[in-house]
Short mmCIF file of C-alpha atoms and ligand atoms in Angstrom, two decimals:
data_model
loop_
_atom_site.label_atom_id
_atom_site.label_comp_id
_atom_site.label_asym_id
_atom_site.label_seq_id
_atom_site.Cartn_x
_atom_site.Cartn_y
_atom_site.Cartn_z
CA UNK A 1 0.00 0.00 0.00
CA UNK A 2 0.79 3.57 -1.02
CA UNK A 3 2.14 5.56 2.29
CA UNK A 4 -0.27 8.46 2.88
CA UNK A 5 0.26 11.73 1.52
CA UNK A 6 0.96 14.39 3.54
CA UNK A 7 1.50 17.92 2.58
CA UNK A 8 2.36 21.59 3.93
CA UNK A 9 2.60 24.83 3.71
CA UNK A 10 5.28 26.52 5.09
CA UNK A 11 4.76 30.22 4.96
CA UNK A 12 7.69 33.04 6.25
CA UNK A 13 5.45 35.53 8.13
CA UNK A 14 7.29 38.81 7.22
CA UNK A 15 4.07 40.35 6.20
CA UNK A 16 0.59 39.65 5.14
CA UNK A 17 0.20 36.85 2.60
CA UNK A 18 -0.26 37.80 -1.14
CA UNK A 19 -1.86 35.93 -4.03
CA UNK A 20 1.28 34.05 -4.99
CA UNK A 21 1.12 32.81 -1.13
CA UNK A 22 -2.82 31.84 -1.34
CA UNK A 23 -2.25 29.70 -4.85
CA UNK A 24 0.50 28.06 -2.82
CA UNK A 25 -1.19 27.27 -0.02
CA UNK A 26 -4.42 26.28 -2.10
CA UNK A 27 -2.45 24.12 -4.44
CA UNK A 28 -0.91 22.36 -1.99
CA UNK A 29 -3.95 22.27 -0.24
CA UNK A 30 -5.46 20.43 -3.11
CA UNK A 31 -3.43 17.51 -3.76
CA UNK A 32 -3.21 16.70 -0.35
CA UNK A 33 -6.72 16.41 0.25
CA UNK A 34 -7.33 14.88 -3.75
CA UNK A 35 -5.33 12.00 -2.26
CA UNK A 36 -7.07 11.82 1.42
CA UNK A 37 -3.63 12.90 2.75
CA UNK A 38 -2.96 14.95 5.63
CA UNK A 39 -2.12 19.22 4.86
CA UNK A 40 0.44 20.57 7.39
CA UNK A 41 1.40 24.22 8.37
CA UNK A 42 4.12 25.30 9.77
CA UNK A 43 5.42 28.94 10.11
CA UNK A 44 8.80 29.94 8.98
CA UNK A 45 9.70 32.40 11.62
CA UNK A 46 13.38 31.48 11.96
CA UNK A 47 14.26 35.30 11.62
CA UNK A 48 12.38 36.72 14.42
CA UNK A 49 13.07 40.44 13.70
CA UNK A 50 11.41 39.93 10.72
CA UNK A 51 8.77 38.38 11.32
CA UNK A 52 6.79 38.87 14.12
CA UNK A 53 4.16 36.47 15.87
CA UNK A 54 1.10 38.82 14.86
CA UNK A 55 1.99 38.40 11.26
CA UNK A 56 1.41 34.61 11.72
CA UNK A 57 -1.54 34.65 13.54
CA UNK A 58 -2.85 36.49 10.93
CA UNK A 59 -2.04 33.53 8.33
CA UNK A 60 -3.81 31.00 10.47
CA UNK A 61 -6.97 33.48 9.78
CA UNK A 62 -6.32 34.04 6.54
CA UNK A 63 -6.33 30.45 5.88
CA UNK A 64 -9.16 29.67 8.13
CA UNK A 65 -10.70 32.39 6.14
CA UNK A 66 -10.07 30.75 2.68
CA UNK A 67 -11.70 27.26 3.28
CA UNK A 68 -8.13 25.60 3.78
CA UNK A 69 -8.08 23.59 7.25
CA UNK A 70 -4.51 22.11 8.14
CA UNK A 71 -3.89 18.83 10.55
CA UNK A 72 -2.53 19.03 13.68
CA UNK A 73 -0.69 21.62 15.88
CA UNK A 74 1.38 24.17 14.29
CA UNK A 75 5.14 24.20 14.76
CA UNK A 76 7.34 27.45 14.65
CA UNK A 77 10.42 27.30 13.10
CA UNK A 78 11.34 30.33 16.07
CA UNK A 79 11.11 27.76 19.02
CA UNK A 80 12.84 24.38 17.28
CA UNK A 81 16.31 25.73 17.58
CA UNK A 82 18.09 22.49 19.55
CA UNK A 83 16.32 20.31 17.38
CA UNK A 84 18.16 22.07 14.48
CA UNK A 85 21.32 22.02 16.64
CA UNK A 86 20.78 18.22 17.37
CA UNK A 87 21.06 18.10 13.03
CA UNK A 88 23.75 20.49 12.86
CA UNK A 89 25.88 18.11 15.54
CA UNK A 90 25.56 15.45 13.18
CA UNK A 91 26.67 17.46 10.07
CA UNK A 92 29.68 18.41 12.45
CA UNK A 93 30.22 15.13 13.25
CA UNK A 94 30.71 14.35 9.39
CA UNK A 95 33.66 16.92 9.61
CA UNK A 96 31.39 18.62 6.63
CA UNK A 97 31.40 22.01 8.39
CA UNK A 98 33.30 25.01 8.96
CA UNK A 99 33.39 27.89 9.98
CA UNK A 100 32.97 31.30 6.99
CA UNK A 101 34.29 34.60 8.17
CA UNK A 102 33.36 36.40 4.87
CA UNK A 103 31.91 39.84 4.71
CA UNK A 104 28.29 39.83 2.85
CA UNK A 105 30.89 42.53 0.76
CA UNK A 106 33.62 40.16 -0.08
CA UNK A 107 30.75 37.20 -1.00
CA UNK A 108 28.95 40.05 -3.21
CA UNK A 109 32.28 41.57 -4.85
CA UNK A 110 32.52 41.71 -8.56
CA UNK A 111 35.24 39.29 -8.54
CA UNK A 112 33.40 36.99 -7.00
CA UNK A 113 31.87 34.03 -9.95
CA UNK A 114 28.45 35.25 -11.12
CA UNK A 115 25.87 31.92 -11.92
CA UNK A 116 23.53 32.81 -14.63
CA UNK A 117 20.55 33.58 -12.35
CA UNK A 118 22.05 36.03 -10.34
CA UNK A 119 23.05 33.75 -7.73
CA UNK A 120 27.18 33.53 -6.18
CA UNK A 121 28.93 30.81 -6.33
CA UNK A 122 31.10 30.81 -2.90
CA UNK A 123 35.00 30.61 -3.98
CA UNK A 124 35.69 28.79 -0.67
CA UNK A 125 37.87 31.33 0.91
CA UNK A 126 37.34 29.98 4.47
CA UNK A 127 37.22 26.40 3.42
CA UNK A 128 40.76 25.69 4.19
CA UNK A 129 41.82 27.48 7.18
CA UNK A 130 44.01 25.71 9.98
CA UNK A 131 42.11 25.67 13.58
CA UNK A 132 44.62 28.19 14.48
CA UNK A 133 43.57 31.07 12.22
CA UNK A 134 39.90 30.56 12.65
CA UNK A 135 40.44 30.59 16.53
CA UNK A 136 42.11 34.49 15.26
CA UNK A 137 39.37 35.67 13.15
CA UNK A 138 36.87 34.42 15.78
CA UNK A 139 38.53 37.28 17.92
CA UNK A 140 37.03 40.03 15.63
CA UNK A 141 34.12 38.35 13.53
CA UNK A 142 31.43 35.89 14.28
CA UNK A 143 31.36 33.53 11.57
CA UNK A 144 28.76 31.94 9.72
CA UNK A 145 28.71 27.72 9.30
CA UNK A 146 29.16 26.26 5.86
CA UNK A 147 28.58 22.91 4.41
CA UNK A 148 30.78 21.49 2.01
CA UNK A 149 28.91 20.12 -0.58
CA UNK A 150 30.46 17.57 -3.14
CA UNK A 151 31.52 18.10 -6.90
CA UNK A 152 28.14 15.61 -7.90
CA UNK A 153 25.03 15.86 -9.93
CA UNK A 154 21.52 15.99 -7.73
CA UNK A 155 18.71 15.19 -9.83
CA UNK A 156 15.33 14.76 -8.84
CA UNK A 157 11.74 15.03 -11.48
CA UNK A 158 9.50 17.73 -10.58
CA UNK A 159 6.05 17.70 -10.18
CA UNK A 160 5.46 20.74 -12.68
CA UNK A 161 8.59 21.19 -14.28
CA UNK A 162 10.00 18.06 -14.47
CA UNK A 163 14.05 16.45 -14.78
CA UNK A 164 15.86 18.77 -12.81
CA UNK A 165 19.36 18.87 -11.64
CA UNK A 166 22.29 20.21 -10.44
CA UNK A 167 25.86 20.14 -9.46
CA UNK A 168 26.42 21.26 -6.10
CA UNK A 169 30.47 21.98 -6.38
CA UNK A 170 30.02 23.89 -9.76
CA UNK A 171 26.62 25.44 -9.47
CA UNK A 172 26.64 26.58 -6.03
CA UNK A 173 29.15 26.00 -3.43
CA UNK A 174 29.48 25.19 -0.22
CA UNK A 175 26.19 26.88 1.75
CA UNK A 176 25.37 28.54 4.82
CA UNK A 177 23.71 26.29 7.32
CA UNK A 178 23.89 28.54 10.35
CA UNK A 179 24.27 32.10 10.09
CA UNK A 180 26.89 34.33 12.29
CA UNK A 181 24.11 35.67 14.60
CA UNK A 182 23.21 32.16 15.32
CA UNK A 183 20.36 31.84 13.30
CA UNK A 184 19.90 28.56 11.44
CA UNK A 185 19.21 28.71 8.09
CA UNK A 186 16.16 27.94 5.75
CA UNK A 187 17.74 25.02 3.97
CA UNK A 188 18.65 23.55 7.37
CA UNK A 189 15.45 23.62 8.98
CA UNK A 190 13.52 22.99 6.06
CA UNK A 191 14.68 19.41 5.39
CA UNK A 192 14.62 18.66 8.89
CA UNK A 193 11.17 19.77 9.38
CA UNK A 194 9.96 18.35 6.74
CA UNK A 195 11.24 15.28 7.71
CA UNK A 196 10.46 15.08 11.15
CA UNK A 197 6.78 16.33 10.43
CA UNK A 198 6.70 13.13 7.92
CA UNK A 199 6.47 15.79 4.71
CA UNK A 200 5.43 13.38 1.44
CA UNK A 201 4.44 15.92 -0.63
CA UNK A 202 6.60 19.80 -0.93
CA UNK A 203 4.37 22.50 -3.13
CA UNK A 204 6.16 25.38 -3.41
CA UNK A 205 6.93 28.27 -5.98
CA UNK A 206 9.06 27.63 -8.46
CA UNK A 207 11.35 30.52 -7.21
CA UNK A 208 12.95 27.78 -4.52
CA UNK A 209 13.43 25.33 -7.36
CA UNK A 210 16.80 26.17 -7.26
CA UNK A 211 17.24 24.96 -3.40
CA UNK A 212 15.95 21.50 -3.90
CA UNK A 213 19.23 19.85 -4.84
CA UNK A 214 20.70 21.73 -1.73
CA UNK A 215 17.86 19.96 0.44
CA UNK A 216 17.82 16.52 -1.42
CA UNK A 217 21.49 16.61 -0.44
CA UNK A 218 20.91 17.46 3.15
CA UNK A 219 18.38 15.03 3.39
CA UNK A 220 20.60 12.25 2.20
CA UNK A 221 23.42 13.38 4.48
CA UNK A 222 20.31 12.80 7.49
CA UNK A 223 19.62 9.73 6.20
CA UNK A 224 15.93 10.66 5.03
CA UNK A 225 13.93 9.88 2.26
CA UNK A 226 13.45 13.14 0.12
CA UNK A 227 9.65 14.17 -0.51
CA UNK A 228 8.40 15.02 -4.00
CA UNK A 229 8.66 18.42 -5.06
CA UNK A 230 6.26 20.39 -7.14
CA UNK A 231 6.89 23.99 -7.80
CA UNK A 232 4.48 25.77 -9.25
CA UNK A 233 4.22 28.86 -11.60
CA UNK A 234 4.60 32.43 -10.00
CA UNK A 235 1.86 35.10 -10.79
CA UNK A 236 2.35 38.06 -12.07
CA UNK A 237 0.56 41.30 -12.26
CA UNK A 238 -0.44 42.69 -15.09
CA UNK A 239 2.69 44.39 -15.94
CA UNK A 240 4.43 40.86 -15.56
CA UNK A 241 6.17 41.57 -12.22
CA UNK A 242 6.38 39.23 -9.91
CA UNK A 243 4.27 39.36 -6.68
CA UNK A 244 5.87 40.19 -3.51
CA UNK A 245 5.24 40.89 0.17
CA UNK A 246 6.61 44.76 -1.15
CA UNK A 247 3.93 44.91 -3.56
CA UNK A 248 1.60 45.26 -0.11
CA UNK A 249 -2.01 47.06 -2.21
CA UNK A 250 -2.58 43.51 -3.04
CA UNK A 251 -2.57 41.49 0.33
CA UNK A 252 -5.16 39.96 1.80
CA UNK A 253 -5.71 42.47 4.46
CA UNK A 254 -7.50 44.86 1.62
CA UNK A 255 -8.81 42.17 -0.33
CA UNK A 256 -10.53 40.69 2.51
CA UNK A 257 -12.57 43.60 2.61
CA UNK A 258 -13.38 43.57 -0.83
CA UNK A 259 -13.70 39.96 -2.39
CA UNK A 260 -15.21 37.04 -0.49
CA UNK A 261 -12.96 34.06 0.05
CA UNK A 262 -14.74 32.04 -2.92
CA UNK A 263 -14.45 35.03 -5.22
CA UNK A 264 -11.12 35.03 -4.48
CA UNK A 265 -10.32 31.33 -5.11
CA UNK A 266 -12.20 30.87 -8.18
CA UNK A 267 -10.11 33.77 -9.37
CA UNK A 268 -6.71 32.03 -8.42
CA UNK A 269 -8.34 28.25 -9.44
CA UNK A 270 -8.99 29.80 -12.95
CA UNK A 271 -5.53 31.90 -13.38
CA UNK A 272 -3.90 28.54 -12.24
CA UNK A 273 -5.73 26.46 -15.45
CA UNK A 274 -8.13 24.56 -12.72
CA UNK A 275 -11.21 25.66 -14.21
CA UNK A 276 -12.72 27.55 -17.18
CA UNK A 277 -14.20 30.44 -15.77
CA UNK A 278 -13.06 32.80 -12.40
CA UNK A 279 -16.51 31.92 -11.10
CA UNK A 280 -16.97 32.21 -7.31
CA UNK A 281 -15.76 28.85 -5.70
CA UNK A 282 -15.34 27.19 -2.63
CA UNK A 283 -11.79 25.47 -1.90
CA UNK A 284 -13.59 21.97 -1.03
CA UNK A 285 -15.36 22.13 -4.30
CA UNK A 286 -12.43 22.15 -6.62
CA UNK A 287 -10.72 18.98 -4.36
CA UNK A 288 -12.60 16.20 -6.75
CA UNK A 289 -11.30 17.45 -9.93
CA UNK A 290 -8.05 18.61 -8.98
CA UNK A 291 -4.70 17.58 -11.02
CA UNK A 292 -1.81 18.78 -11.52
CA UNK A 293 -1.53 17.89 -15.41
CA UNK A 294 -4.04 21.26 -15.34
CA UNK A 295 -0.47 23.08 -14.18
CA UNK A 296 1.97 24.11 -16.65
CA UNK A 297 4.92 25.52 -16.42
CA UNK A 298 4.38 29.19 -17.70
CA UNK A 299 4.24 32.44 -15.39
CA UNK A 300 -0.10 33.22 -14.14
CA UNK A 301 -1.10 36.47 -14.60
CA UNK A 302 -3.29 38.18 -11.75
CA UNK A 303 -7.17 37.90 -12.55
CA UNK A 304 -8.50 40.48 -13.99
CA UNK A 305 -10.96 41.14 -10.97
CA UNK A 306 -7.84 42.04 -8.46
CA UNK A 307 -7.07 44.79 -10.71
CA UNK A 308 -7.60 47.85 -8.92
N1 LIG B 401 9.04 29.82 3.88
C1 LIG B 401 9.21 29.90 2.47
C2 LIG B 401 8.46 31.09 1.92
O1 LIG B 401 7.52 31.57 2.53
C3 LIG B 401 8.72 28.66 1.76
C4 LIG B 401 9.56 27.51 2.04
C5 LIG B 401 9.13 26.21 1.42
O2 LIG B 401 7.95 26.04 1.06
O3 LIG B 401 9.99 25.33 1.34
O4 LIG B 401 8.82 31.55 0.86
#
């Protein structure tokens, strides 16, 4: 027998959710339940300064509020840091960390190698130093922890976009696991909550496609069994910019007071390809004919009915 399915949704509270968050969260919503599985949440609050406890609460309404129920209690990334310690240990263990004394400056510079999409490659300046000078630079500079990562190919199939894959060495460097305030990082405490909550099933936009090789090597170095991963399309507006928390006239604090939640899902459900018309729907009643061959691949444009 198939193992149940169980999704999540794993939203950063740094502000009030926008559009792109609510397809996420109703996507994923919708294959868990298609499948009788279970739909997690969990709030992404490792950065406390940015993201305060009133901004979740105000998710947990604002999915109450669209029709999407979630299973269980609700973990916060904010209060799980020893478990993410207890992971870290073992990573330390491995002799696969160390510590990176680089400026955010010297990582940015123009020397540094450029990836196509915008993204550093980290030269490994700290990979190499002796016990001795760390213990120095310690003196000065609290440094951030870095994973090595090894000179191989990840690969996994996406749910939406299908063979993916790249090589950690080459395409991205060793990563920050820990940063030097003591924060852990999102690719840490992502694989480990998603493996400790029993994650099946990771919906996501495709803007973190690029981290899934980092996390399918993290949870390989844990000994887990990766989920699937399906990242789906971002939205737009209508000048085709992507939606952000910045972009705040079109959150759901204003359109709650102007769209009921079914207007606003039958907008998203019909942007998204679920259903011919942006006709007023309820979450539940898209569940039965929910797939994600209806998903492509291509950039959604906001509905015309949240143009204001
Ligand atoms: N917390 C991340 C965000 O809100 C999503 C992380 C994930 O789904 O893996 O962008």
């Amino acid at each position: 027998m198939d193992s149940p399915v169980i999704g999540r949704f794993a939203p950063s509270p740094s502000g009030r959710m926008h559009l792109g968050n609510v397809l996420c969260a109703l996507l994923a919503w919708l294959s868990a339940r298609q499948q009788g599985g279970q739909y997690l949440l969990r709030i992404e609050d490792l950065d406390t300064m940015r993201c305060p406890r009133a901004f979740a609460e105000q998710i947990l309404d604002d999915l109450d509020w669209l029709g999407l129920n979630w299973d269980g209690e609700v973990p916060y990334q904010s209060e799980r840091t020893e478990i993410y310690e207890h992971y870290e240990k073992i990573l330390r263990e491995k002799q696969l960390l160390y510590p990176c004394f680089c400026s955010r400056a010297a990582l940015h510079a123009a020397s540094a190698p450029h990836l196509s999409d915008g993204r550093v490659l980290y030269a490994g300046t700290c990979r190499d130093l002796t016990a001795a000078q760390a213990a120095e630079m310690r003196r000065t500079r609290a440094p951030a922890t870095r994973l090595r990562v090894p000179d191989e190919e990840i690969a996994f199939v996406d749910g939406v976009f299908g063979a993916y894959r790249e090589n950690l060495a080459k395409e991205c460097g060793d990563f920050i696991i820990r940063r030097s305030d003591g924060v852990f990082a999102y690719q840490l405490a992502v694989v480990v909550d998603d493996a400790l909550g029993g994650v099946t099933e990771v919906v996501r936009g495709s803007d973190l496609i690029s981290s899934t090789p980092r996390q399918i090597w993290l949870h390989r170095l844990f000994g887990f069994a990766p989920p699937k991963f399906i990242h789906i399309p971002l939205l737009c507006d209508h000048d085709g910019r992507r939606l952000s928390k910045r972009d705040d006239d079109l959150d759901l604090g204003l359109l709650r007071t102007r769209f009921t939640p079914e207007q606003v899902v039958g907008a998203l459900a019909c942007a998204a390809g679920l259903t011919d018309r942006a006709e007023p729907v309820a979450a539940r009643e898209l569940v039965p004919d929910f797939s994600w061959s209806k998903i492509s691949t291509e950039d959604l444009y906001l509905p015309d009915v949240f143009r204001m």
